[in-house]
Amino acid sequence: YVTELIHTSAHAFLLFFSNLGRVYRLKAHQIPMVERAARGTALVNLLQMQPGEKVQTVIDTRDYETQRYLFFVTRRGVVKKTLFNAYDSSRQAGLIAINLRDDDELVGVLAVNDGEELVVVSQMGQGIRFSESDVRSMGRDATGVRGMRLRAGDQVVSADVVSTDRHLLTITDAGFGKRTDPDAFSRQGRGGQGVRAMRLHADKGRVVAGLMVGDEDELFLVSDSGVTIRVPVADISVQGRDATGVRVMNLDDETLVVSVAR
């Protein structure tokens, strides 16, 4: 299923960030051009990835200067901000993008500029909004700082850049979802527990995704049984932070939503 769709040019750089905290770089023209219906080329044939490593985020850049920083978010709530141009390297074996603790993995990487704000969402339905300026710029191999304090058993599932003309979409593994105005999340300093982003009950499951969406967007939802559906964002109702959402995907018993792609 599609997780990244990038409009690029032949000489742009594509940065591939892995769950193990490494980054690999290709020029776009190094990815073979194929016919529309072709299967494509497996990334393991293009990147020297390690066993058990998978790509979490792809960032496209022409000059390493359009966005000033790359902002990293890990499963354990650690965040890090590093100058974008620190990743201007052609090393084939990849670079350390963030120094992860043994029990942690990279969830996502965001390109940000000065003054932008971010929202981080956890599996248990918590959300925290803070400014990128709350995190000082660090070196490429730094570990980072606490971005979100998590309760026992909780973990970060998503992060995105806040946009006032879009909504925060939250989706659970039981197939429920809603959109919420980001202004419902007051800005805090980094490192707190945040506030409730979605009220969860046993039959509503746990949050698997939290991302900013516009009315014109569409979503792919994928279940662990391999079923994929496509849903217009406009069909998902706007509700408050304390709401439980509406049914977005019908699932069989024991089947769960495992991925959501804008």
PDB file of C-alpha atoms in Angstrom, residues 16-205:
ATOM      1  CA  PHE A  16      15.352   7.772   3.722  1.00  0.00           C
ATOM      2  CA  PHE A  17      15.117   7.659   7.527  1.00  0.00           C
ATOM      3  CA  SER A  18      14.865   4.224   9.132  1.00  0.00           C
ATOM      4  CA  ASN A  19      13.300   2.921  12.327  1.00  0.00           C
ATOM      5  CA  LEU A  20      16.834   2.292  13.644  1.00  0.00           C
ATOM      6  CA  GLY A  21      17.688   5.986  13.436  1.00  0.00           C
ATOM      7  CA  ARG A  22      19.850   5.930  10.309  1.00  0.00           C
ATOM      8  CA  VAL A  23      19.507   8.009   7.139  1.00  0.00           C
ATOM      9  CA  TYR A  24      20.328   7.009   3.570  1.00  0.00           C
ATOM     10  CA  ARG A  25      20.445   9.274   0.526  1.00  0.00           C
ATOM     11  CA  LEU A  26      19.666   8.793  -3.151  1.00  0.00           C
ATOM     12  CA  LYS A  27      19.324  11.172  -6.058  1.00  0.00           C
ATOM     13  CA  ALA A  28      15.820  10.737  -7.458  1.00  0.00           C
ATOM     14  CA  HIS A  29      17.226   9.646 -10.839  1.00  0.00           C
ATOM     15  CA  GLN A  30      18.924   6.670  -9.109  1.00  0.00           C
ATOM     16  CA  ILE A  31      15.493   5.101  -8.646  1.00  0.00           C
ATOM     17  CA  PRO A  32      14.714   3.302 -11.916  1.00  0.00           C
ATOM     18  CA  MET A  33      12.007   4.787 -14.116  1.00  0.00           C
ATOM     19  CA  VAL A  34       9.296   2.203 -14.850  1.00  0.00           C
ATOM     20  CA  GLU A  35       5.868   2.004 -16.439  1.00  0.00           C
ATOM     21  CA  ARG A  36       2.818   3.083 -14.446  1.00  0.00           C
ATOM     22  CA  ALA A  37       1.654  -0.466 -13.669  1.00  0.00           C
ATOM     23  CA  ALA A  38       5.105  -1.882 -12.855  1.00  0.00           C
ATOM     24  CA  ARG A  39       5.889  -3.251  -9.410  1.00  0.00           C
ATOM     25  CA  GLY A  40       8.941  -1.041  -8.883  1.00  0.00           C
ATOM     26  CA  THR A  41      12.310  -1.678  -7.232  1.00  0.00           C
ATOM     27  CA  ALA A  42      12.719  -2.911  -3.641  1.00  0.00           C
ATOM     28  CA  LEU A  43      14.578  -0.372  -1.502  1.00  0.00           C
ATOM     29  CA  VAL A  44      16.866  -3.111  -0.181  1.00  0.00           C
ATOM     30  CA  ASN A  45      18.343  -3.219  -3.691  1.00  0.00           C
ATOM     31  CA  LEU A  46      19.112   0.511  -3.587  1.00  0.00           C
ATOM     32  CA  LEU A  47      20.067   1.147   0.053  1.00  0.00           C
ATOM     33  CA  GLN A  48      22.574  -0.701   2.259  1.00  0.00           C
ATOM     34  CA  MET A  49      20.110  -1.251   5.081  1.00  0.00           C
ATOM     35  CA  GLN A  50      20.739  -3.497   8.069  1.00  0.00           C
ATOM     36  CA  PRO A  51      18.689  -6.621   8.969  1.00  0.00           C
ATOM     37  CA  GLY A  52      15.369  -5.638  10.567  1.00  0.00           C
ATOM     38  CA  GLU A  53      15.655  -2.060   9.311  1.00  0.00           C
ATOM     39  CA  LYS A  54      12.725  -0.404   7.526  1.00  0.00           C
ATOM     40  CA  VAL A  55      12.104   3.068   6.127  1.00  0.00           C
ATOM     41  CA  GLN A  56       9.853   5.241   8.320  1.00  0.00           C
ATOM     42  CA  THR A  57      10.028   8.605   6.513  1.00  0.00           C
ATOM     43  CA  VAL A  58      11.159   9.931   3.134  1.00  0.00           C
ATOM     44  CA  ILE A  59      12.173  13.605   2.883  1.00  0.00           C
ATOM     45  CA  ASP A  60      12.635  15.305  -0.495  1.00  0.00           C
ATOM     46  CA  THR A  61      14.991  18.271  -0.841  1.00  0.00           C
ATOM     47  CA  ARG A  62      16.653  20.188  -3.657  1.00  0.00           C
ATOM     48  CA  ASP A  63      19.115  22.296  -1.664  1.00  0.00           C
ATOM     49  CA  TYR A  64      19.009  21.393   2.070  1.00  0.00           C
ATOM     50  CA  GLU A  65      18.039  25.010   2.710  1.00  0.00           C
ATOM     51  CA  THR A  66      14.261  25.204   2.023  1.00  0.00           C
ATOM     52  CA  GLN A  67      13.532  24.009   5.558  1.00  0.00           C
ATOM     53  CA  ARG A  68      16.004  24.894   8.266  1.00  0.00           C
ATOM     54  CA  TYR A  69      15.650  21.883  10.543  1.00  0.00           C
ATOM     55  CA  LEU A  70      14.743  18.216  10.651  1.00  0.00           C
ATOM     56  CA  PHE A  71      12.703  17.289  13.708  1.00  0.00           C
ATOM     57  CA  PHE A  72      12.837  13.698  14.995  1.00  0.00           C
ATOM     58  CA  VAL A  73      10.244  11.919  17.171  1.00  0.00           C
ATOM     59  CA  THR A  74      10.744   8.478  18.743  1.00  0.00           C
ATOM     60  CA  ARG A  75       8.430   5.806  20.111  1.00  0.00           C
ATOM     61  CA  ARG A  76       9.469   6.624  23.701  1.00  0.00           C
ATOM     62  CA  GLY A  77       8.622  10.334  23.358  1.00  0.00           C
ATOM     63  CA  VAL A  78      12.153  11.637  22.704  1.00  0.00           C
ATOM     64  CA  VAL A  79      12.501  14.538  20.245  1.00  0.00           C
ATOM     65  CA  LYS A  80      15.500  16.079  18.517  1.00  0.00           C
ATOM     66  CA  LYS A  81      16.052  19.025  16.181  1.00  0.00           C
ATOM     67  CA  THR A  82      19.070  19.175  13.879  1.00  0.00           C
ATOM     68  CA  LEU A  83      20.023  21.551  11.070  1.00  0.00           C
ATOM     69  CA  PHE A  84      18.843  20.109   7.753  1.00  0.00           C
ATOM     70  CA  ASN A  85      22.251  20.565   6.093  1.00  0.00           C
ATOM     71  CA  ALA A  86      23.867  18.211   8.642  1.00  0.00           C
ATOM     72  CA  TYR A  87      22.486  15.390   6.496  1.00  0.00           C
ATOM     73  CA  ASP A  88      24.159  16.517   3.262  1.00  0.00           C
ATOM     74  CA  SER A  89      26.274  13.383   2.820  1.00  0.00           C
ATOM     75  CA  SER A  90      26.643  10.822   0.053  1.00  0.00           C
ATOM     76  CA  ARG A  91      27.953   8.023   2.284  1.00  0.00           C
ATOM     77  CA  GLN A  92      26.563   4.784   0.839  1.00  0.00           C
ATOM     78  CA  ALA A  93      26.306   2.942   4.155  1.00  0.00           C
ATOM     79  CA  GLY A  94      24.149   5.686   5.626  1.00  0.00           C
ATOM     80  CA  LEU A  95      24.622   7.974   8.600  1.00  0.00           C
ATOM     81  CA  ILE A  96      23.429   7.996  12.181  1.00  0.00           C
ATOM     82  CA  ALA A  97      20.461  10.394  12.106  1.00  0.00           C
ATOM     83  CA  ILE A  98      19.604  10.091  15.808  1.00  0.00           C
ATOM     84  CA  ASN A  99      21.282   8.100  18.564  1.00  0.00           C
ATOM     85  CA  LEU A 100      18.502   5.825  19.850  1.00  0.00           C
ATOM     86  CA  ARG A 101      18.312   4.060  23.182  1.00  0.00           C
ATOM     87  CA  ASP A 102      18.107   0.266  23.005  1.00  0.00           C
ATOM     88  CA  ASP A 103      14.352   0.119  23.724  1.00  0.00           C
ATOM     89  CA  ASP A 104      13.424   2.908  21.311  1.00  0.00           C
ATOM     90  CA  GLU A 105      12.837   3.411  17.590  1.00  0.00           C
ATOM     91  CA  LEU A 106      12.231   6.323  15.261  1.00  0.00           C
ATOM     92  CA  VAL A 107       8.569   7.090  14.534  1.00  0.00           C
ATOM     93  CA  GLY A 108       8.932   9.986  12.103  1.00  0.00           C
ATOM     94  CA  VAL A 109      10.946  12.930  10.816  1.00  0.00           C
ATOM     95  CA  LEU A 110       9.464  16.345   9.999  1.00  0.00           C
ATOM     96  CA  ALA A 111      10.991  19.235   8.043  1.00  0.00           C
ATOM     97  CA  VAL A 112      10.364  22.418  10.061  1.00  0.00           C
ATOM     98  CA  ASN A 113      11.218  26.106  10.033  1.00  0.00           C
ATOM     99  CA  ASP A 114      11.655  28.657  12.818  1.00  0.00           C
ATOM    100  CA  GLY A 115       8.453  29.382  14.752  1.00  0.00           C
ATOM    101  CA  GLU A 116       6.459  26.331  13.655  1.00  0.00           C
ATOM    102  CA  GLU A 117       4.583  24.176  16.160  1.00  0.00           C
ATOM    103  CA  LEU A 118       4.233  20.415  16.401  1.00  0.00           C
ATOM    104  CA  VAL A 119       1.640  18.030  17.766  1.00  0.00           C
ATOM    105  CA  VAL A 120       2.669  14.598  19.086  1.00  0.00           C
ATOM    106  CA  VAL A 121       0.029  11.881  19.618  1.00  0.00           C
ATOM    107  CA  SER A 122       0.270   8.740  21.749  1.00  0.00           C
ATOM    108  CA  GLN A 123      -1.349   5.306  21.514  1.00  0.00           C
ATOM    109  CA  MET A 124      -3.463   5.961  24.612  1.00  0.00           C
ATOM    110  CA  GLY A 125      -5.000   9.061  23.054  1.00  0.00           C
ATOM    111  CA  GLN A 126      -2.876  11.836  24.554  1.00  0.00           C
ATOM    112  CA  GLY A 127      -1.718  14.800  22.466  1.00  0.00           C
ATOM    113  CA  ILE A 128       0.802  17.546  23.179  1.00  0.00           C
ATOM    114  CA  ARG A 129       1.401  20.732  21.173  1.00  0.00           C
ATOM    115  CA  PHE A 130       4.630  22.689  21.534  1.00  0.00           C
ATOM    116  CA  SER A 131       6.925  24.971  19.536  1.00  0.00           C
ATOM    117  CA  GLU A 132      10.018  23.770  17.730  1.00  0.00           C
ATOM    118  CA  SER A 133      11.859  26.538  19.598  1.00  0.00           C
ATOM    119  CA  ASP A 134      11.361  24.551  22.830  1.00  0.00           C
ATOM    120  CA  VAL A 135      13.982  22.125  21.501  1.00  0.00           C
ATOM    121  CA  ARG A 136      17.486  23.464  20.959  1.00  0.00           C
ATOM    122  CA  SER A 137      19.372  22.464  17.824  1.00  0.00           C
ATOM    123  CA  MET A 138      21.658  19.462  18.384  1.00  0.00           C
ATOM    124  CA  GLY A 139      24.258  17.526  16.454  1.00  0.00           C
ATOM    125  CA  ARG A 140      23.493  14.692  14.091  1.00  0.00           C
ATOM    126  CA  ASP A 141      24.375  11.868  16.495  1.00  0.00           C
ATOM    127  CA  ALA A 142      22.738  13.392  19.608  1.00  0.00           C
ATOM    128  CA  THR A 143      20.096  11.411  21.504  1.00  0.00           C
ATOM    129  CA  GLY A 144      17.582  14.252  21.941  1.00  0.00           C
ATOM    130  CA  VAL A 145      15.408  15.371  24.860  1.00  0.00           C
ATOM    131  CA  ARG A 146      12.019  14.425  26.288  1.00  0.00           C
ATOM    132  CA  GLY A 147       9.237  15.720  24.057  1.00  0.00           C
ATOM    133  CA  MET A 148       6.305  13.928  25.670  1.00  0.00           C
ATOM    134  CA  ARG A 149       6.056  12.252  29.075  1.00  0.00           C
ATOM    135  CA  LEU A 150       4.310   8.913  28.618  1.00  0.00           C
ATOM    136  CA  ARG A 151       2.283   6.851  31.057  1.00  0.00           C
ATOM    137  CA  ALA A 152       3.290   3.251  31.707  1.00  0.00           C
ATOM    138  CA  GLY A 153       2.511   1.151  28.629  1.00  0.00           C
ATOM    139  CA  ASP A 154       1.959   4.139  26.344  1.00  0.00           C
ATOM    140  CA  GLN A 155       3.988   5.046  23.249  1.00  0.00           C
ATOM    141  CA  VAL A 156       4.103   7.730  20.567  1.00  0.00           C
ATOM    142  CA  VAL A 157       2.414   6.787  17.291  1.00  0.00           C
ATOM    143  CA  SER A 158       2.549  10.016  15.239  1.00  0.00           C
ATOM    144  CA  ALA A 159       3.726  13.598  15.008  1.00  0.00           C
ATOM    145  CA  ASP A 160       2.959  16.404  12.562  1.00  0.00           C
ATOM    146  CA  VAL A 161       3.448  20.126  11.993  1.00  0.00           C
ATOM    147  CA  VAL A 162       0.446  22.158  13.169  1.00  0.00           C
ATOM    148  CA  SER A 163      -1.449  24.069  10.484  1.00  0.00           C
ATOM    149  CA  THR A 164      -4.308  26.363  11.494  1.00  0.00           C
ATOM    150  CA  ASP A 165      -6.301  25.673   8.321  1.00  0.00           C
ATOM    151  CA  ARG A 166      -6.250  21.887   8.852  1.00  0.00           C
ATOM    152  CA  HIS A 167      -7.587  19.435  11.441  1.00  0.00           C
ATOM    153  CA  LEU A 168      -5.863  16.824  13.565  1.00  0.00           C
ATOM    154  CA  LEU A 169      -7.133  13.417  12.470  1.00  0.00           C
ATOM    155  CA  THR A 170      -6.925  10.542  14.968  1.00  0.00           C
ATOM    156  CA  ILE A 171      -7.659   6.931  13.991  1.00  0.00           C
ATOM    157  CA  THR A 172      -7.808   3.874  16.277  1.00  0.00           C
ATOM    158  CA  ASP A 173      -6.936   0.260  15.519  1.00  0.00           C
ATOM    159  CA  ALA A 174     -10.634  -0.616  15.972  1.00  0.00           C
ATOM    160  CA  GLY A 175     -11.479   1.569  12.963  1.00  0.00           C
ATOM    161  CA  PHE A 176     -12.821   4.702  14.695  1.00  0.00           C
ATOM    162  CA  GLY A 177     -11.698   8.207  13.817  1.00  0.00           C
ATOM    163  CA  LYS A 178     -12.424  11.904  14.116  1.00  0.00           C
ATOM    164  CA  ARG A 179     -11.068  15.307  13.162  1.00  0.00           C
ATOM    165  CA  THR A 180     -10.334  17.927  15.838  1.00  0.00           C
ATOM    166  CA  ASP A 181      -9.494  21.631  15.559  1.00  0.00           C
ATOM    167  CA  PRO A 182      -5.813  22.022  16.522  1.00  0.00           C
ATOM    168  CA  ASP A 183      -6.733  25.165  18.470  1.00  0.00           C
ATOM    169  CA  ALA A 184      -8.360  22.818  21.004  1.00  0.00           C
ATOM    170  CA  PHE A 185      -4.800  21.922  22.011  1.00  0.00           C
ATOM    171  CA  SER A 186      -3.264  24.820  23.912  1.00  0.00           C
ATOM    172  CA  ARG A 187       0.449  25.251  23.431  1.00  0.00           C
ATOM    173  CA  GLN A 188       2.541  23.761  26.241  1.00  0.00           C
ATOM    174  CA  GLY A 189       6.219  23.392  26.886  1.00  0.00           C
ATOM    175  CA  ARG A 190       7.777  20.153  25.686  1.00  0.00           C
ATOM    176  CA  GLY A 191       8.084  17.263  28.111  1.00  0.00           C
ATOM    177  CA  GLY A 192       4.553  17.220  29.551  1.00  0.00           C
ATOM    178  CA  GLN A 193       1.874  14.534  29.313  1.00  0.00           C
ATOM    179  CA  GLY A 194      -0.270  16.718  27.096  1.00  0.00           C
ATOM    180  CA  VAL A 195      -4.051  16.561  27.090  1.00  0.00           C
ATOM    181  CA  ARG A 196      -6.632  14.071  25.892  1.00  0.00           C
ATOM    182  CA  ALA A 197      -6.733  13.988  22.087  1.00  0.00           C
ATOM    183  CA  MET A 198      -9.292  11.186  21.861  1.00  0.00           C
ATOM    184  CA  ARG A 199     -11.419   9.432  24.490  1.00  0.00           C
ATOM    185  CA  LEU A 200     -10.881   5.689  24.275  1.00  0.00           C
ATOM    186  CA  HIS A 201     -13.010   2.771  25.459  1.00  0.00           C
ATOM    187  CA  ALA A 202     -12.224  -0.928  25.306  1.00  0.00           C
ATOM    188  CA  ASP A 203     -14.285  -1.363  22.121  1.00  0.00           C
ATOM    189  CA  LYS A 204     -12.760   1.700  20.437  1.00  0.00           C
ATOM    190  CA  GLY A 205      -9.192   0.370  20.501  1.00  0.00           C
TER     191      GLY A 205
END
